[in-house]
Structure formats: C-alpha cells, structure tokens
CSV table of C-alpha atoms and ligand atoms in Angstrom, one decimal:
chain,number,residue,atom,x,y,z
Z,1,MET,CA,22.0,-55.2,45.3
Z,2,LYS,CA,23.0,-58.9,46.2
Z,3,VAL,CA,26.7,-58.7,47.3
Z,4,ILE,CA,28.2,-61.5,44.8
Z,5,ASP,CA,26.8,-59.3,42.6
Z,6,ILE,CA,28.9,-56.5,43.8
Z,7,LEU,CA,31.7,-58.9,44.1
Z,8,HIS,CA,32.3,-59.8,40.9
Z,9,THR,CA,32.5,-56.4,39.8
Z,10,PRO,CA,36.3,-54.7,39.0
Z,11,ASN,CA,38.4,-54.0,41.9
Z,12,THR,CA,38.7,-54.3,45.3
Z,13,LYS,CA,35.9,-53.1,47.5
Z,14,PHE,CA,36.1,-52.2,51.2
Z,15,THR,CA,32.6,-53.0,53.6
Z,16,PHE,CA,33.1,-53.2,57.1
Z,17,GLU,CA,30.6,-54.7,59.4
Z,18,ILE,CA,29.7,-52.8,62.8
Z,19,VAL,CA,27.8,-53.8,66.4
Z,20,PRO,CA,24.2,-53.4,67.1
Z,21,PRO,CA,24.6,-50.9,70.2
Z,22,LEU,CA,23.3,-52.0,73.3
Z,23,LYS,CA,19.4,-52.0,74.8
Z,24,GLY,CA,17.9,-48.8,75.4
Z,25,SER,CA,21.0,-47.2,73.1
Z,26,THR,CA,20.6,-45.1,70.0
Z,27,MET,CA,21.7,-45.5,66.6
Z,28,ASP,CA,23.8,-42.5,66.9
Z,29,ASP,CA,26.6,-44.8,69.4
Z,30,ILE,CA,26.7,-46.1,65.7
Z,31,SER,CA,26.0,-43.3,63.5
Z,32,GLN,CA,29.3,-42.1,64.7
Z,33,THR,CA,31.3,-45.1,63.4
Z,34,ILE,CA,29.6,-45.5,59.6
Z,35,GLU,CA,30.0,-41.6,59.5
Z,36,THR,CA,33.6,-42.0,60.1
Z,37,LEU,CA,34.1,-44.5,56.8
Z,38,LEU,CA,30.9,-43.9,54.7
Z,39,PRO,CA,33.1,-41.2,52.9
Z,40,TYR,CA,35.1,-43.4,51.4
Z,41,ASN,CA,32.7,-45.4,49.9
Z,42,PRO,CA,31.7,-48.6,51.2
Z,43,SER,CA,30.1,-51.2,48.6
Z,44,TYR,CA,28.4,-52.2,51.7
Z,45,ILE,CA,28.1,-52.5,56.1
Z,46,ASN,CA,27.5,-55.9,58.0
Z,47,VAL,CA,25.8,-55.3,61.1
Z,48,THR,CA,26.7,-58.5,63.3
Z,49,SER,CA,23.7,-60.5,65.9
Z,50,HIS,CA,24.3,-61.5,69.3
Z,51,ARG,CA,22.2,-64.1,71.1
Z,52,ALA,CA,20.9,-63.4,75.0
Z,53,GLU,CA,22.8,-64.3,77.4
Z,54,THR,CA,21.4,-66.1,80.0
Z,55,VAL,CA,22.1,-64.9,84.3
Z,56,LEU,CA,21.3,-66.0,86.9
Z,57,VAL,CA,18.8,-64.3,89.3
Z,58,GLU,CA,19.3,-65.0,93.0
Z,59,ASN,CA,15.7,-65.9,94.6
Z,60,VAL,CA,14.2,-64.6,98.2
Z,61,ASN,CA,14.5,-68.5,99.2
Z,62,GLY,CA,18.3,-68.7,98.4
Z,63,THR,CA,17.3,-70.2,95.0
Z,64,TYR,CA,18.6,-68.9,91.6
Z,65,THR,CA,16.7,-68.1,88.6
Z,66,LYS,CA,17.9,-68.3,84.8
Z,67,LYS,CA,17.2,-65.2,82.9
Z,68,ILE,CA,17.1,-64.4,79.7
Z,69,VAL,CA,19.3,-60.9,78.9
Z,70,ARG,CA,19.9,-59.8,75.6
Z,71,LYS,CA,22.3,-57.2,75.7
Z,72,ARG,CA,22.2,-56.2,71.3
Z,73,PRO,CA,19.2,-57.0,70.0
Z,74,GLY,CA,17.3,-55.6,66.6
Z,75,THR,CA,20.3,-56.6,64.3
Z,76,VAL,CA,17.1,-56.3,61.6
Z,77,GLY,CA,16.3,-53.3,62.8
Z,78,VAL,CA,19.1,-51.7,62.8
Z,79,ALA,CA,20.5,-53.1,59.2
Z,80,ALA,CA,17.2,-51.3,57.8
Z,81,SER,CA,17.9,-48.1,59.8
Z,82,ILE,CA,21.4,-47.8,58.0
Z,83,LYS,CA,20.2,-49.2,55.2
Z,84,PHE,CA,17.8,-46.4,54.6
Z,85,LYS,CA,19.6,-43.4,56.0
Z,86,TYR,CA,22.8,-43.7,54.6
Z,87,ASP,CA,21.2,-45.6,50.8
Z,88,VAL,CA,23.8,-48.1,51.2
Z,89,GLU,CA,23.1,-52.2,50.8
Z,90,VAL,CA,23.3,-53.5,54.4
Z,91,VAL,CA,24.5,-57.7,55.1
Z,92,PRO,CA,22.4,-58.6,58.2
Z,93,HIS,CA,24.5,-61.3,60.1
Z,94,ILE,CA,21.9,-64.4,61.3
Z,95,ILE,CA,22.7,-66.5,63.9
Z,96,CYS,CA,21.8,-70.5,64.7
Z,97,GLY,CA,22.4,-69.8,68.4
Z,98,GLY,CA,19.3,-69.0,70.7
Z,99,PHE,CA,17.3,-68.5,67.5
Z,100,SER,CA,14.5,-72.1,66.2
Z,101,ALA,CA,13.9,-72.5,62.9
Z,102,ALA,CA,10.7,-70.6,63.1
Z,103,GLU,CA,12.2,-67.5,64.3
Z,104,THR,CA,14.7,-67.4,61.5
Z,105,GLU,CA,12.2,-68.1,58.6
Z,106,ASP,CA,10.2,-64.6,60.8
Z,107,ALA,CA,13.5,-62.7,61.2
Z,108,LEU,CA,14.6,-63.9,57.3
Z,109,PHE,CA,11.1,-62.7,56.2
Z,110,ASP,CA,11.0,-59.4,58.1
Z,111,LEU,CA,13.8,-58.6,56.1
Z,112,GLN,CA,12.0,-59.7,52.5
Z,113,PHE,CA,9.1,-56.9,53.6
Z,114,LEU,CA,13.0,-54.1,54.3
Z,115,GLY,CA,14.5,-55.0,50.5
Z,116,ILE,CA,17.4,-56.8,52.2
Z,117,GLN,CA,19.0,-60.0,50.1
Z,118,ASN,CA,21.7,-60.2,51.5
Z,119,VAL,CA,22.4,-62.1,55.3
Z,120,LEU,CA,26.0,-63.3,56.4
Z,121,ALA,CA,24.9,-66.9,58.1
Z,122,LEU,CA,26.7,-68.3,61.1
Z,123,ARG,CA,26.3,-70.6,63.7
Z,124,GLY,CA,28.1,-68.5,66.5
Z,125,ASP,CA,29.4,-69.4,69.7
Z,126,ALA,CA,28.7,-71.7,72.8
Z,127,GLU,CA,26.5,-69.6,75.8
Z,128,LYS,CA,29.4,-68.2,78.2
Z,129,GLY,CA,30.1,-71.2,80.6
Z,130,GLU,CA,28.9,-73.3,78.4
Z,131,ARG,CA,31.6,-76.3,77.4
Z,132,ALA,CA,29.9,-76.4,73.7
Z,133,PHE,CA,27.6,-74.9,71.4
Z,134,THR,CA,24.0,-76.3,72.2
Z,135,PRO,CA,21.4,-75.6,69.2
Z,136,GLU,CA,18.1,-74.2,70.5
Z,137,SER,CA,15.0,-76.5,71.1
Z,138,GLY,CA,13.7,-76.4,67.2
Z,139,GLY,CA,16.9,-74.8,65.8
Z,140,HIS,CA,20.2,-75.5,63.9
Z,141,ALA,CA,23.6,-76.9,65.1
Z,142,SER,CA,25.3,-75.3,62.6
Z,143,ALA,CA,26.1,-73.2,60.5
Z,144,LYS,CA,25.6,-75.5,57.1
Z,145,GLU,CA,22.4,-76.5,58.5
Z,146,LEU,CA,21.4,-72.2,58.6
Z,147,VAL,CA,22.6,-72.0,54.7
Z,148,GLU,CA,20.9,-75.3,54.0
Z,149,GLN,CA,17.3,-73.1,55.3
Z,150,ILE,CA,18.0,-69.6,53.4
Z,151,ALA,CA,18.6,-72.0,50.5
Z,152,LYS,CA,15.2,-74.1,50.7
Z,153,MET,CA,13.1,-70.4,51.4
Z,154,ASN,CA,15.1,-69.1,48.1
Z,155,ARG,CA,13.4,-72.4,46.6
Z,156,GLY,CA,9.8,-71.5,47.5
Z,157,ASP,CA,10.6,-74.4,50.7
Z,158,PHE,CA,9.5,-72.8,53.4
Z,159,TYR,CA,9.8,-73.4,57.3
Z,160,THR,CA,6.1,-73.0,57.8
Z,161,PRO,CA,4.7,-76.0,56.0
Z,162,ASP,CA,1.2,-75.2,55.2
Z,163,LEU,CA,2.1,-71.3,54.1
Z,164,LYS,CA,0.3,-69.9,50.7
Z,165,ASN,CA,1.3,-68.1,47.8
Z,166,ALA,CA,4.6,-66.9,49.9
Z,167,ASN,CA,7.0,-65.3,48.0
Z,168,THR,CA,10.1,-66.8,47.1
Z,169,SER,CA,13.0,-64.9,48.8
Z,170,ASP,CA,16.2,-63.8,46.8
Z,171,PHE,CA,18.9,-64.5,49.0
Z,172,CYS,CA,22.6,-64.3,48.7
Z,173,ILE,CA,24.0,-66.0,51.1
Z,174,GLY,CA,27.9,-65.4,52.6
Z,175,VAL,CA,29.5,-67.3,55.6
Z,176,ALA,CA,32.6,-67.8,58.2
Z,177,GLY,CA,36.1,-68.8,57.2
Z,178,TYR,CA,39.0,-69.7,59.2
Z,179,PRO,CA,42.5,-69.1,57.4
Z,180,GLU,CA,43.9,-70.2,60.6
Z,181,LYS,CA,41.1,-73.2,61.2
Z,182,HIS,CA,38.2,-72.7,63.4
Z,183,CYS,CA,39.2,-73.7,67.2
Z,184,GLU,CA,36.5,-76.7,67.5
Z,185,SER,CA,38.2,-78.0,64.4
Z,186,PRO,CA,40.2,-80.9,65.0
Z,187,ASN,CA,42.1,-79.9,62.0
Z,188,MET,CA,42.6,-78.1,58.3
Z,189,GLU,CA,41.6,-80.8,56.5
Z,190,THR,CA,37.7,-81.4,58.6
Z,191,ASP,CA,37.6,-77.9,58.9
Z,192,LEU,CA,37.3,-77.4,55.2
Z,193,ARG,CA,35.3,-80.3,53.7
Z,194,HIS,CA,32.9,-78.2,56.9
Z,195,LEU,CA,33.3,-75.2,54.8
Z,196,LYS,CA,33.0,-76.8,51.7
Z,197,ASN,CA,29.2,-78.5,52.6
Z,198,LYS,CA,28.3,-74.3,53.7
Z,199,ILE,CA,29.1,-73.4,49.9
Z,200,ASP,CA,27.2,-76.8,49.1
Z,201,ALA,CA,24.1,-75.6,50.8
Z,202,GLY,CA,24.0,-73.1,48.4
Z,203,ALA,CA,26.4,-69.9,50.4
Z,204,GLU,CA,27.6,-67.7,47.8
Z,205,TYR,CA,31.3,-66.2,48.9
Z,206,ILE,CA,32.9,-66.4,52.6
Z,207,VAL,CA,34.2,-63.2,54.6
Z,208,THR,CA,37.4,-65.1,56.6
Z,209,GLN,CA,38.2,-63.9,60.3
Z,210,MET,CA,40.8,-61.6,61.2
Z,211,PHE,CA,44.4,-62.6,60.1
Z,212,PHE,CA,48.0,-61.0,60.8
Z,213,ASP,CA,49.8,-62.4,58.0
Z,214,ASN,CA,49.5,-62.5,55.0
Z,215,LYS,CA,50.5,-65.7,54.2
Z,216,ARG,CA,48.5,-67.3,56.0
Z,217,TYR,CA,45.1,-66.4,54.1
Z,218,PHE,CA,46.6,-66.6,50.6
Z,219,GLN,CA,47.9,-70.5,51.4
Z,220,PHE,CA,43.6,-70.9,52.6
Z,221,VAL,CA,42.4,-69.5,49.5
Z,222,GLU,CA,45.1,-72.2,47.9
Z,223,ASP,CA,43.9,-75.1,49.9
Z,224,CYS,CA,39.8,-74.3,49.7
Z,225,LYS,CA,40.6,-73.9,45.6
Z,226,LYS,CA,41.9,-77.8,46.3
Z,227,VAL,CA,38.9,-79.0,48.3
Z,228,GLY,CA,36.4,-77.1,45.3
Z,229,ILE,CA,35.8,-74.0,46.7
Z,230,ASN,CA,36.1,-71.4,43.9
Z,231,VAL,CA,33.5,-68.4,45.4
Z,232,PRO,CA,34.9,-65.3,46.2
Z,233,ILE,CA,37.1,-65.2,49.5
Z,234,ILE,CA,37.0,-61.7,51.1
Z,235,PRO,CA,39.4,-61.4,54.3
Z,236,GLY,CA,39.0,-59.8,57.4
Z,237,ILE,CA,40.9,-57.1,58.5
Z,238,LYS,CA,42.0,-55.3,62.0
Z,239,PRO,CA,43.7,-53.4,63.3
Z,240,ILE,CA,45.1,-54.1,66.5
Z,241,SER,CA,44.7,-50.7,68.7
Z,242,LEU,CA,45.6,-51.9,72.5
Z,243,MET,CA,48.6,-53.3,74.3
Z,244,ALA,CA,45.3,-55.8,75.5
Z,245,ASN,CA,45.1,-57.2,72.0
Z,246,LEU,CA,48.3,-58.7,71.8
Z,247,ASN,CA,46.7,-61.4,74.5
Z,248,ASN,CA,43.0,-60.5,74.0
Z,249,LEU,CA,42.8,-61.4,70.3
Z,250,PRO,CA,44.2,-65.2,70.2
Z,251,GLN,CA,42.3,-66.2,72.8
Z,252,ILE,CA,38.8,-64.6,72.2
Z,253,PHE,CA,39.5,-65.5,67.7
Z,254,HIS,CA,41.7,-68.2,68.1
Z,255,ILE,CA,44.5,-66.7,65.5
Z,256,ASP,CA,48.2,-66.3,65.4
Z,257,LEU,CA,49.9,-62.9,65.9
Z,258,PRO,CA,53.4,-63.1,64.2
Z,259,SER,CA,56.3,-62.4,66.0
Z,260,GLU,CA,57.7,-59.7,64.5
Z,261,LEU,CA,54.2,-57.2,65.2
Z,262,ALA,CA,54.1,-59.1,68.9
Z,263,ARG,CA,57.9,-58.0,69.7
Z,264,GLU,CA,56.8,-54.1,68.2
Z,265,VAL,CA,53.7,-54.2,70.2
Z,266,GLU,CA,55.5,-55.2,73.3
Z,267,LYS,CA,58.0,-52.0,72.5
Z,268,CYS,CA,55.4,-49.5,72.6
Z,269,LYS,CA,55.0,-47.6,75.7
Z,270,THR,CA,51.5,-46.4,75.5
Z,271,ASN,CA,47.9,-47.5,73.5
Z,272,ALA,CA,48.4,-44.5,71.8
Z,273,GLU,CA,51.7,-45.9,70.1
Z,274,VAL,CA,49.8,-49.7,69.8
Z,275,ARG,CA,47.2,-48.0,67.3
Z,276,ASP,CA,49.6,-46.5,65.3
Z,277,LEU,CA,51.2,-49.4,65.3
Z,278,GLY,CA,48.1,-51.6,64.1
Z,279,VAL,CA,47.4,-48.8,61.8
Z,280,GLU,CA,51.0,-49.0,59.5
Z,281,TRP,CA,50.3,-53.4,60.2
Z,282,ALA,CA,47.4,-53.3,58.4
Z,283,ILE,CA,48.2,-50.6,55.6
Z,284,GLN,CA,50.8,-53.0,54.8
Z,285,GLN,CA,48.7,-56.1,54.9
Z,286,CYS,CA,45.9,-54.6,53.0
Z,287,LYS,CA,48.5,-52.8,50.3
Z,288,GLU,CA,49.5,-56.6,49.3
Z,289,LEU,CA,46.1,-58.3,49.5
Z,290,LYS,CA,44.7,-55.8,47.0
Z,291,ALA,CA,47.6,-55.4,45.0
Z,292,ALA,CA,46.7,-59.3,44.9
Z,293,GLY,CA,43.3,-58.5,43.4
Z,294,VAL,CA,41.5,-59.7,47.1
Z,295,PRO,CA,37.2,-59.2,46.0
Z,296,ALA,CA,36.9,-56.3,49.2
Z,297,LEU,CA,38.7,-56.0,52.4
Z,298,HIS,CA,36.8,-55.9,55.3
Z,299,PHE,CA,37.5,-54.4,58.4
Z,300,PHE,CA,35.9,-55.8,62.2
Z,301,THR,CA,34.9,-52.3,64.3
Z,302,LEU,CA,34.4,-54.1,67.2
Z,303,GLY,CA,32.4,-51.5,68.5
Z,304,SER,CA,35.4,-49.0,67.6
Z,305,THR,CA,35.2,-45.5,66.3
Z,306,ALA,CA,36.9,-46.1,63.3
Z,307,LYS,CA,39.0,-43.8,63.3
Z,308,ASN,CA,42.0,-46.1,63.2
Z,309,ILE,CA,40.3,-47.9,60.0
Z,310,ALA,CA,39.4,-44.8,58.0
Z,311,GLU,CA,43.1,-43.7,58.3
Z,312,ILE,CA,43.9,-47.0,56.8
Z,313,VAL,CA,41.4,-47.1,53.7
Z,314,LYS,CA,42.9,-43.5,53.1
Z,315,THR,CA,45.2,-44.7,52.4
Z,316,VAL,CA,45.3,-48.4,51.0
Z,317,TYR,CA,42.2,-47.0,47.8
M,401,FAD,C1,33.5,-63.1,59.3
M,401,FAD,C2,32.3,-63.5,60.8
M,401,FAD,C3,31.2,-63.0,61.2
M,401,FAD,C4,31.0,-63.2,63.0
M,401,FAD,N1,30.0,-62.6,62.9
M,401,FAD,C5,29.3,-63.4,63.9
M,401,FAD,C6,28.2,-62.7,65.0
M,401,FAD,O1,28.0,-62.0,64.4
M,401,FAD,N2,27.6,-63.4,65.8
M,401,FAD,C7,28.4,-64.2,66.3
M,401,FAD,O2,27.7,-64.1,67.5
M,401,FAD,N3,29.5,-64.9,65.8
M,401,FAD,C8,30.0,-64.7,65.3
M,401,FAD,N4,31.1,-64.7,64.2
M,401,FAD,C9,31.3,-66.2,64.7
M,401,FAD,C10,31.0,-67.3,64.6
M,401,FAD,O3,30.1,-66.8,65.4
M,401,FAD,C11,31.9,-68.5,65.5
M,401,FAD,O4,33.8,-68.5,64.7
M,401,FAD,C12,31.1,-69.7,65.1
M,401,FAD,O5,32.4,-70.5,66.6
M,401,FAD,C13,31.5,-70.6,64.4
M,401,FAD,O6,30.5,-70.3,63.4
M,401,FAD,P1,30.6,-70.9,61.9
M,401,FAD,O7,29.6,-69.6,61.3
M,401,FAD,O8,31.8,-70.4,61.1
M,401,FAD,O9,30.4,-72.3,62.2
M,401,FAD,P2,30.1,-73.9,61.6
M,401,FAD,O10,30.4,-72.9,59.8
M,401,FAD,O11,28.9,-73.7,61.9
M,401,FAD,O12,31.4,-74.4,61.9
M,401,FAD,C14,31.5,-74.0,63.5
M,401,FAD,C15,32.0,-75.4,63.8
M,401,FAD,O13,31.7,-76.6,63.7
M,401,FAD,C16,32.3,-77.6,62.6
M,401,FAD,N5,31.3,-78.2,62.1
M,401,FAD,C17,30.4,-77.8,61.6
M,401,FAD,N6,30.0,-78.4,60.8
M,401,FAD,C18,29.6,-80.2,60.9
M,401,FAD,C19,29.1,-81.0,61.0
M,401,FAD,N7,28.6,-81.5,60.3
M,401,FAD,N8,29.8,-82.3,62.0
M,401,FAD,C20,30.9,-81.8,62.7
M,401,FAD,N9,31.6,-80.5,63.3
M,401,FAD,C21,31.3,-79.5,62.7
M,401,FAD,C22,33.3,-76.9,61.7
M,401,FAD,O14,34.0,-77.3,61.0
M,401,FAD,C23,33.5,-76.0,63.2
M,401,FAD,O15,34.6,-76.3,64.0
M,401,FAD,C24,31.5,-64.5,63.6
M,401,FAD,C25,33.0,-64.9,62.5
M,401,FAD,C26,33.4,-64.0,61.0
M,401,FAD,C27,34.6,-65.1,60.7
C-alpha cells in the first residue's frame, strides 16, 4: 500500500525509521529494534540510506590513495527483508549523494521487482571533510531533481533512453522538511520555496526533521500552507537519551533544544535520568501532536534498541 493512501485513512499513524546494519552484520542486528516496536503496529517502516565514505590509504611510497568504503550498504535489501519477514510496508530512502542517476534508476527497478512502492527522496549531506555537497558525476544536485527522476519514471519516461516496453513505475514519493530551516538555506522563505519545488515535482508528503518544541512544527505547517504546500506533513520525533544529546543533536541536526528541556538535562546526573526525561518530554510532545490530528508520528531510532520509543508509543496510542 502506498504511504499517501495510508496517511489518508483516519487517526494518527505510528511509523519509525531504522538504520541498516553495518557491512558484514546480519539482520539480527536490527531485528531487536524492529521487534521491540512491531507490537505497536507501525503503519510502515523507513530504512535510511548512506553514501560511501572515502578514506585515505597510505601507499608504500608514502603517497595516499582515496579508497571508497561503504559502511552501510543494502538499503533496498534490508527494506525487502523487513517487508517479507514482518509483512509490513517499507519506505527505503533514496539519496543523491554518491549515486549517479543511472544507479538510482537501477535501485528503483530493484524496488519495483520487490513490489516496494514507497520511497523517501533525499539529497544527503556533503561527504565527510567536504565543505559543500557535490553531486556524483551524472547524479543529482538536489532532492528535487531526484523527485523529478522518480516522477518521470512513474510516467514511463526512463533515464535509460532505449528501454523498450518497460513497465511504468508507481512510486509514492516522500521528501524531507525542516521546521527550523535546513542549515544551508539563507532563510526560511527560501527553504520553503525549495520545499514547494519538491512537491510540485511530484512528492506527495513531507517528513520533518526532529524538533523538540511543537510550536516550531505548528508554525512550519502554517508557513507551508501559506506558500501553497498542502500535502501531509509528518512530524519527526527523537527522544533524547544521552547527556551528550544536549550538544550533539544541535551540532549534527541544526536544531534547537528548548531552554526548559536543556535546563532539565543539565540537572540529570546519569544517562538513565536523561533517558527518562527524554521519554517524558516526547510523550508530552506526541500527545499534543496527536490531539492536533497530525497524520503520523515518525520516530527516529538512530540505531538504538528503541525501548524508549516503545514506552512512548505505549503511552500515547
Ligand atoms: C526525515 C529525514 C530523513 C532523512 N534520511 C536520510 C538518509 O536516509 N540518508 C541521508 O544521507 N540523509 C538523510 N537525511 C538528511 C538529509 O539528507 C540532509 O538534511 C540533507 O542535507 C538535505 O537533504 P534534502 O533532501 O532535504 O535536500 P534538498 O531538498 O535538496 O535541500 C538541500 C538544501 O539545498 C537547498 N536547495 C534545494 N534546491 C535548491 C536550488 N535549486 N538552489 C539552491 N538551493 C537549493 C535547500 O533549501 C536546502 O537548504 C534525512 C533527513 C530527514 C529530515
């Protein structure tokens, strides 16, 4: 079933995203997370995608050669494995970074073979050590271009020009949105214009970056409406769980932690106390969002066991 059809059924859905296991690991490494959350009937599960990293390897003559290391391959395989093992819809993420449009088309055909109809289309971040995002040769510079490629494929217009009698795809495309603005955007107005371009290109819903103050989400939804974005906007939720989150979440995700939450974290003496505080904060956030009728609550597990998310979902639903 397509995500957009799921979102148009009544009540706030529960969804979450998982990170594929490291290269060489097995599905057992993520099945604990999935099985912790499965009893709460997720409407679908997202699977993140990760670009290859380049590392410098020293040669015998003292020079260095760039070597590509793909630490978390297999988003398509992991998504398929989850779909068939647990009989639940999946939404693999497709990113521009590190992939050519031809490679993306191959991945999309793999998804078609597997009967997977949903994708979240993202640009991805700059490579480690890179100052700005650089598209792969023959790849896309922005998520909008990726959405355009998928939407074209849905219309039977393939990247490979000489495909004869190829089956038209029917992907439901989601994209990312930023209630606190994407870090590279000069201002919110510009960011919303680019977000609208992704919708106009064929995206059918938005999943937001994490936020800890619901006012940011509600304002974002209002602002989206003002620029003519009328698709479902799913709030992204991440319960804080570590003392270090006080600094690393703003640093990595370019979001604010409200003063009240930051003060409470500072009072905690152990990570266990931070975890409990994070659960309580997320419960209050989710209750308010659900009461406001949001289409779904989307949880970022970020590779955790997700027992904290299970506690939240159990209380909220
Ligand atoms: C829900 C969610 C899931 C995510 N999952 C993943 C994942 O699985 N893997 C991963 O690597 N990353 C993931 N990310 C992170 C995401 O890839 C980064 O935030 C990335 O920096 C931007 O991706 P985007 O798709 O929003 O890019 P875009 O929509 O392309 O926007 C990127 C920036 O470029 C600007 N921009 C867009 N078009 C133009 C234009 N024509 N001219 C000038 N500027 C423009 C935008 O305003 C924005 O500032 C996720 C983010 C979210 C919110």
